[in-house]
mmCIF file of C-alpha atoms in Angstrom:
data_model
loop_
_atom_site.group_PDB
_atom_site.id
_atom_site.type_symbol
_atom_site.label_atom_id
_atom_site.label_comp_id
_atom_site.label_asym_id
_atom_site.label_seq_id
_atom_site.Cartn_x
_atom_site.Cartn_y
_atom_site.Cartn_z
ATOM 1 C CA UNK A 1 -185.535 -71.985 85.804
ATOM 2 C CA UNK A 2 -185.252 -71.036 89.470
ATOM 3 C CA UNK A 3 -186.140 -74.373 90.592
ATOM 4 C CA UNK A 4 -182.998 -76.074 89.320
ATOM 5 C CA UNK A 5 -181.341 -75.191 93.061
ATOM 6 C CA UNK A 6 -183.807 -77.261 94.844
ATOM 7 C CA UNK A 7 -182.277 -80.530 93.034
ATOM 8 C CA UNK A 8 -179.763 -80.402 95.657
ATOM 9 C CA UNK A 9 -182.070 -79.926 98.621
ATOM 10 C CA UNK A 10 -181.569 -82.220 101.699
ATOM 11 C CA UNK A 11 -184.985 -83.633 101.256
ATOM 12 C CA UNK A 12 -185.470 -86.077 98.766
ATOM 13 C CA UNK A 13 -189.100 -84.964 98.119
ATOM 14 C CA UNK A 14 -188.046 -81.652 97.072
ATOM 15 C CA UNK A 15 -185.397 -82.905 94.775
ATOM 16 C CA UNK A 16 -188.099 -85.310 93.338
ATOM 17 C CA UNK A 17 -190.536 -82.219 92.777
ATOM 18 C CA UNK A 18 -187.752 -80.166 91.382
ATOM 19 C CA UNK A 19 -186.758 -82.885 88.883
ATOM 20 C CA UNK A 20 -190.450 -83.412 87.942
ATOM 21 C CA UNK A 21 -191.023 -79.595 87.506
ATOM 22 C CA UNK A 22 -187.826 -78.950 85.569
ATOM 23 C CA UNK A 23 -189.165 -81.722 82.953
ATOM 24 C CA UNK A 24 -192.286 -80.165 82.527
ATOM 25 C CA UNK A 25 -190.656 -76.688 81.458
ATOM 26 C CA UNK A 26 -189.746 -78.385 78.334
ATOM 27 C CA UNK A 27 -187.158 -76.588 76.046
ATOM 28 C CA UNK A 28 -186.806 -73.380 78.124
ATOM 29 C CA UNK A 29 -185.263 -75.822 80.668
ATOM 30 C CA UNK A 30 -182.588 -77.705 78.768
ATOM 31 C CA UNK A 31 -179.753 -75.804 80.366
ATOM 32 C CA UNK A 32 -180.822 -77.847 83.496
ATOM 33 C CA UNK A 33 -179.642 -81.216 81.868
ATOM 34 C CA UNK A 34 -176.283 -81.144 83.890
ATOM 35 C CA UNK A 35 -178.125 -80.832 87.142
ATOM 36 C CA UNK A 36 -180.577 -83.374 85.997
ATOM 37 C CA UNK A 37 -177.929 -85.643 85.149
ATOM 38 C CA UNK A 38 -176.298 -85.506 88.659
ATOM 39 C CA UNK A 39 -179.635 -86.510 89.982
ATOM 40 C CA UNK A 40 -179.631 -89.964 88.075
ATOM 41 C CA UNK A 41 -177.152 -91.114 90.485
ATOM 42 C CA UNK A 42 -179.258 -89.802 93.750
ATOM 43 C CA UNK A 43 -179.323 -92.137 96.861
ATOM 44 C CA UNK A 44 -183.176 -91.950 96.501
ATOM 45 C CA UNK A 45 -184.763 -93.844 93.647
ATOM 46 C CA UNK A 46 -187.895 -91.449 93.580
ATOM 47 C CA UNK A 47 -185.319 -88.515 92.541
ATOM 48 C CA UNK A 48 -183.492 -90.820 89.982
ATOM 49 C CA UNK A 49 -186.751 -92.022 88.479
ATOM 50 C CA UNK A 50 -188.262 -88.288 88.329
ATOM 51 C CA UNK A 51 -184.833 -87.127 86.861
ATOM 52 C CA UNK A 52 -185.097 -89.863 84.332
ATOM 53 C CA UNK A 53 -188.404 -88.793 83.313
ATOM 54 C CA UNK A 54 -187.590 -85.261 83.258
ATOM 55 C CA UNK A 55 -184.181 -85.856 81.095
ATOM 56 C CA UNK A 56 -186.493 -87.577 78.723
ATOM 57 C CA UNK A 57 -188.939 -84.821 78.450
ATOM 58 C CA UNK A 58 -186.130 -82.225 77.762
ATOM 59 C CA UNK A 59 -184.652 -84.228 75.359
ATOM 60 C CA UNK A 60 -188.095 -84.782 73.422
ATOM 61 C CA UNK A 61 -188.367 -80.940 73.776
ATOM 62 C CA UNK A 62 -184.722 -80.423 72.401
ATOM 63 C CA UNK A 63 -185.543 -82.373 69.311
ATOM 64 C CA UNK A 64 -188.733 -80.578 68.195
ATOM 65 C CA UNK A 65 -188.583 -77.264 66.144
ATOM 66 C CA UNK A 66 -187.253 -74.852 68.962
ATOM 67 C CA UNK A 67 -185.722 -71.668 68.144
ATOM 68 C CA UNK A 68 -182.683 -72.088 70.517
ATOM 69 C CA UNK A 69 -181.217 -75.032 72.467
ATOM 70 C CA UNK A 70 -178.416 -75.481 74.731
ATOM 71 C CA UNK A 71 -175.411 -76.410 72.699
ATOM 72 C CA UNK A 72 -173.874 -78.115 75.803
ATOM 73 C CA UNK A 73 -176.190 -78.517 78.468
ATOM 74 C CA UNK A 74 -174.191 -81.273 80.292
ATOM 75 C CA UNK A 75 -171.608 -79.186 81.901
ATOM 76 C CA UNK A 76 -170.581 -76.027 80.062
ATOM 77 C CA UNK A 77 -173.143 -73.493 80.388
ATOM 78 C CA UNK A 78 -175.921 -72.386 78.367
ATOM 79 C CA UNK A 79 -175.129 -71.405 74.620
ATOM 80 C CA UNK A 80 -178.116 -70.357 72.535
ATOM 81 C CA UNK A 81 -177.872 -71.331 69.020
ATOM 82 C CA UNK A 82 -180.109 -71.996 66.242
ATOM 83 C CA UNK A 83 -181.287 -75.509 65.740
ATOM 84 C CA UNK A 84 -180.203 -77.282 62.132
ATOM 85 C CA UNK A 85 -181.832 -80.631 61.628
ATOM 86 C CA UNK A 86 -178.213 -82.506 61.381
ATOM 87 C CA UNK A 87 -176.686 -85.362 63.258
ATOM 88 C CA UNK A 88 -174.284 -82.964 64.463
ATOM 89 C CA UNK A 89 -176.719 -80.215 65.856
ATOM 90 C CA UNK A 90 -177.006 -79.091 69.116
ATOM 91 C CA UNK A 91 -180.234 -80.589 69.310
ATOM 92 C CA UNK A 92 -179.225 -84.003 68.142
ATOM 93 C CA UNK A 93 -176.094 -83.571 70.499
ATOM 94 C CA UNK A 94 -178.136 -82.879 73.171
ATOM 95 C CA UNK A 95 -180.533 -85.937 72.647
ATOM 96 C CA UNK A 96 -177.600 -88.319 72.197
ATOM 97 C CA UNK A 97 -176.211 -87.435 75.414
ATOM 98 C CA UNK A 98 -179.629 -87.780 77.199
ATOM 99 C CA UNK A 99 -179.897 -91.052 75.578
ATOM 100 C CA UNK A 100 -176.550 -92.484 77.012
ATOM 101 C CA UNK A 101 -177.257 -91.074 80.504
ATOM 102 C CA UNK A 102 -180.857 -92.868 80.143
ATOM 103 C CA UNK A 103 -179.440 -95.995 78.771
ATOM 104 C CA UNK A 104 -177.101 -96.104 82.171
ATOM 105 C CA UNK A 105 -180.382 -95.931 84.158
ATOM 106 C CA UNK A 106 -181.306 -99.284 82.591
ATOM 107 C CA UNK A 107 -179.191 -100.902 84.940
ATOM 108 C CA UNK A 108 -180.411 -99.140 87.886
ATOM 109 C CA UNK A 109 -180.991 -101.132 91.032
ATOM 110 C CA UNK A 110 -184.458 -99.819 91.148
ATOM 111 C CA UNK A 111 -187.177 -101.242 88.780
ATOM 112 C CA UNK A 112 -189.160 -97.900 88.898
ATOM 113 C CA UNK A 113 -185.855 -96.139 87.436
ATOM 114 C CA UNK A 114 -185.274 -98.803 84.871
ATOM 115 C CA UNK A 115 -188.991 -98.292 83.757
ATOM 116 C CA UNK A 116 -188.871 -94.435 83.652
ATOM 117 C CA UNK A 117 -185.524 -94.684 81.546
ATOM 118 C CA UNK A 118 -186.735 -97.168 79.245
ATOM 119 C CA UNK A 119 -190.107 -95.417 78.637
ATOM 120 C CA UNK A 120 -188.043 -92.103 78.039
ATOM 121 C CA UNK A 121 -185.828 -94.078 75.454
ATOM 122 C CA UNK A 122 -188.943 -95.002 73.837
ATOM 123 C CA UNK A 123 -190.087 -91.455 72.942
ATOM 124 C CA UNK A 124 -186.528 -90.317 71.565
ATOM 125 C CA UNK A 125 -186.789 -92.018 68.312
ATOM 126 C CA UNK A 126 -183.775 -92.123 66.040
ATOM 127 C CA UNK A 127 -181.464 -90.811 68.840
ATOM 128 C CA UNK A 128 -182.284 -93.960 70.998
ATOM 129 C CA UNK A 129 -181.615 -96.080 68.141
ATOM 130 C CA UNK A 130 -178.075 -96.790 69.493
ATOM 131 C CA UNK A 131 -179.678 -98.227 72.643
ATOM 132 C CA UNK A 132 -182.431 -100.699 71.266
ATOM 133 C CA UNK A 133 -180.156 -103.640 72.348
ATOM 134 C CA UNK A 134 -180.140 -102.309 75.742
ATOM 135 C CA UNK A 135 -183.830 -102.247 75.648
ATOM 136 C CA UNK A 136 -184.044 -105.851 74.140
ATOM 137 C CA UNK A 137 -181.914 -107.235 77.064
ATOM 138 C CA UNK A 138 -184.561 -105.492 79.362
ATOM 139 C CA UNK A 139 -187.456 -106.798 77.969
ATOM 140 C CA UNK A 140 -185.845 -110.444 77.630
ATOM 141 C CA UNK A 141 -184.145 -110.642 81.012
ATOM 142 C CA UNK A 142 -185.210 -107.833 83.591
ATOM 143 C CA UNK A 143 -186.480 -109.083 86.595
ATOM 144 C CA UNK A 144 -189.339 -106.903 87.098
ATOM 145 C CA UNK A 145 -192.657 -107.332 84.763
ATOM 146 C CA UNK A 146 -193.372 -103.548 84.618
ATOM 147 C CA UNK A 147 -189.807 -102.955 83.275
ATOM 148 C CA UNK A 148 -190.074 -105.576 80.652
ATOM 149 C CA UNK A 149 -193.463 -104.241 79.457
ATOM 150 C CA UNK A 150 -192.013 -100.616 79.483
ATOM 151 C CA UNK A 151 -188.979 -101.910 77.191
ATOM 152 C CA UNK A 152 -191.169 -103.635 74.840
ATOM 153 C CA UNK A 153 -193.665 -100.870 74.276
ATOM 154 C CA UNK A 154 -190.481 -98.487 73.892
ATOM 155 C CA UNK A 155 -189.114 -101.138 71.371
ATOM 156 C CA UNK A 156 -192.360 -100.742 69.402
ATOM 157 C CA UNK A 157 -192.483 -96.854 69.591
ATOM 158 C CA UNK A 158 -189.002 -96.788 68.508
ATOM 159 C CA UNK A 159 -189.737 -99.111 65.447
ATOM 160 C CA UNK A 160 -192.866 -97.184 64.713
ATOM 161 C CA UNK A 161 -190.906 -93.868 64.704
ATOM 162 C CA UNK A 162 -187.937 -95.205 62.782
ATOM 163 C CA UNK A 163 -190.150 -96.551 60.219
ATOM 164 C CA UNK A 164 -192.158 -93.188 59.892
ATOM 165 C CA UNK A 165 -188.821 -91.392 59.517
ATOM 166 C CA UNK A 166 -187.627 -93.691 56.831
ATOM 167 C CA UNK A 167 -190.853 -93.477 55.064
ATOM 168 C CA UNK A 168 -190.728 -89.611 55.017
ATOM 169 C CA UNK A 169 -187.144 -89.428 53.877
ATOM 170 C CA UNK A 170 -187.892 -91.910 50.980
ATOM 171 C CA UNK A 171 -191.016 -90.107 50.057
ATOM 172 C CA UNK A 172 -188.977 -86.598 50.233
ATOM 173 C CA UNK A 173 -186.034 -88.238 48.228
ATOM 174 C CA UNK A 174 -188.430 -89.736 45.495
ATOM 175 C CA UNK A 175 -189.959 -85.939 45.255
ATOM 176 C CA UNK A 176 -186.217 -84.298 45.022
ATOM 177 C CA UNK A 177 -185.440 -86.877 42.241
ATOM 178 C CA UNK A 178 -188.702 -86.646 40.387
ATOM 179 C CA UNK A 179 -188.327 -82.862 40.669
ATOM 180 C CA UNK A 180 -184.430 -83.022 39.325
ATOM 181 C CA UNK A 181 -185.730 -85.094 36.616
ATOM 182 C CA UNK A 182 -188.583 -82.845 35.464
ATOM 183 C CA UNK A 183 -186.493 -79.792 35.710
ATOM 184 C CA UNK A 184 -189.133 -77.958 37.959
ATOM 185 C CA UNK A 185 -188.374 -75.955 41.261
ATOM 186 C CA UNK A 186 -189.416 -78.111 44.443
ATOM 187 C CA UNK A 187 -192.680 -76.700 45.919
ATOM 188 C CA UNK A 188 -192.527 -75.755 49.740
ATOM 189 C CA UNK A 189 -194.807 -78.154 51.822
#
């Protein structure tokens, strides 16, 4: 989107609004992830907070059934490719990189940035699983009650999403096994 150049504006309010807008564009703005990630170290905590929230939104959008996604939106340009639901798919790679960037924000000096990062991670399901320990540390040790609450809610969301995914996977595996044993073709859902 044309608004991406505003992420470099001299005024923090403009950078914050640009990050906010990019996050609302969803999958069509995935190519802006690199620019957003540079905003995660902006001097203004409002810009960092908006960038963390926006990056979380883009990662969520990339994880849904999107016909195209940026193969490497963290610096090497926009390369549309078909999404395949595997750990090495472009969407999964994007989500992994977004989660790593958001996990770094959990150590930000600003509680609003830490809260935004914790909330964003909670919405990213399996991709955020490697960062659950960081969320637990925020829950147990953060000086801000709002960050502790966000970390706790995110851990609950992660647990629910992971349990739901495991149940769906177990159900599908059982269906495949039963179909193989019966010798009948698997029905489309």
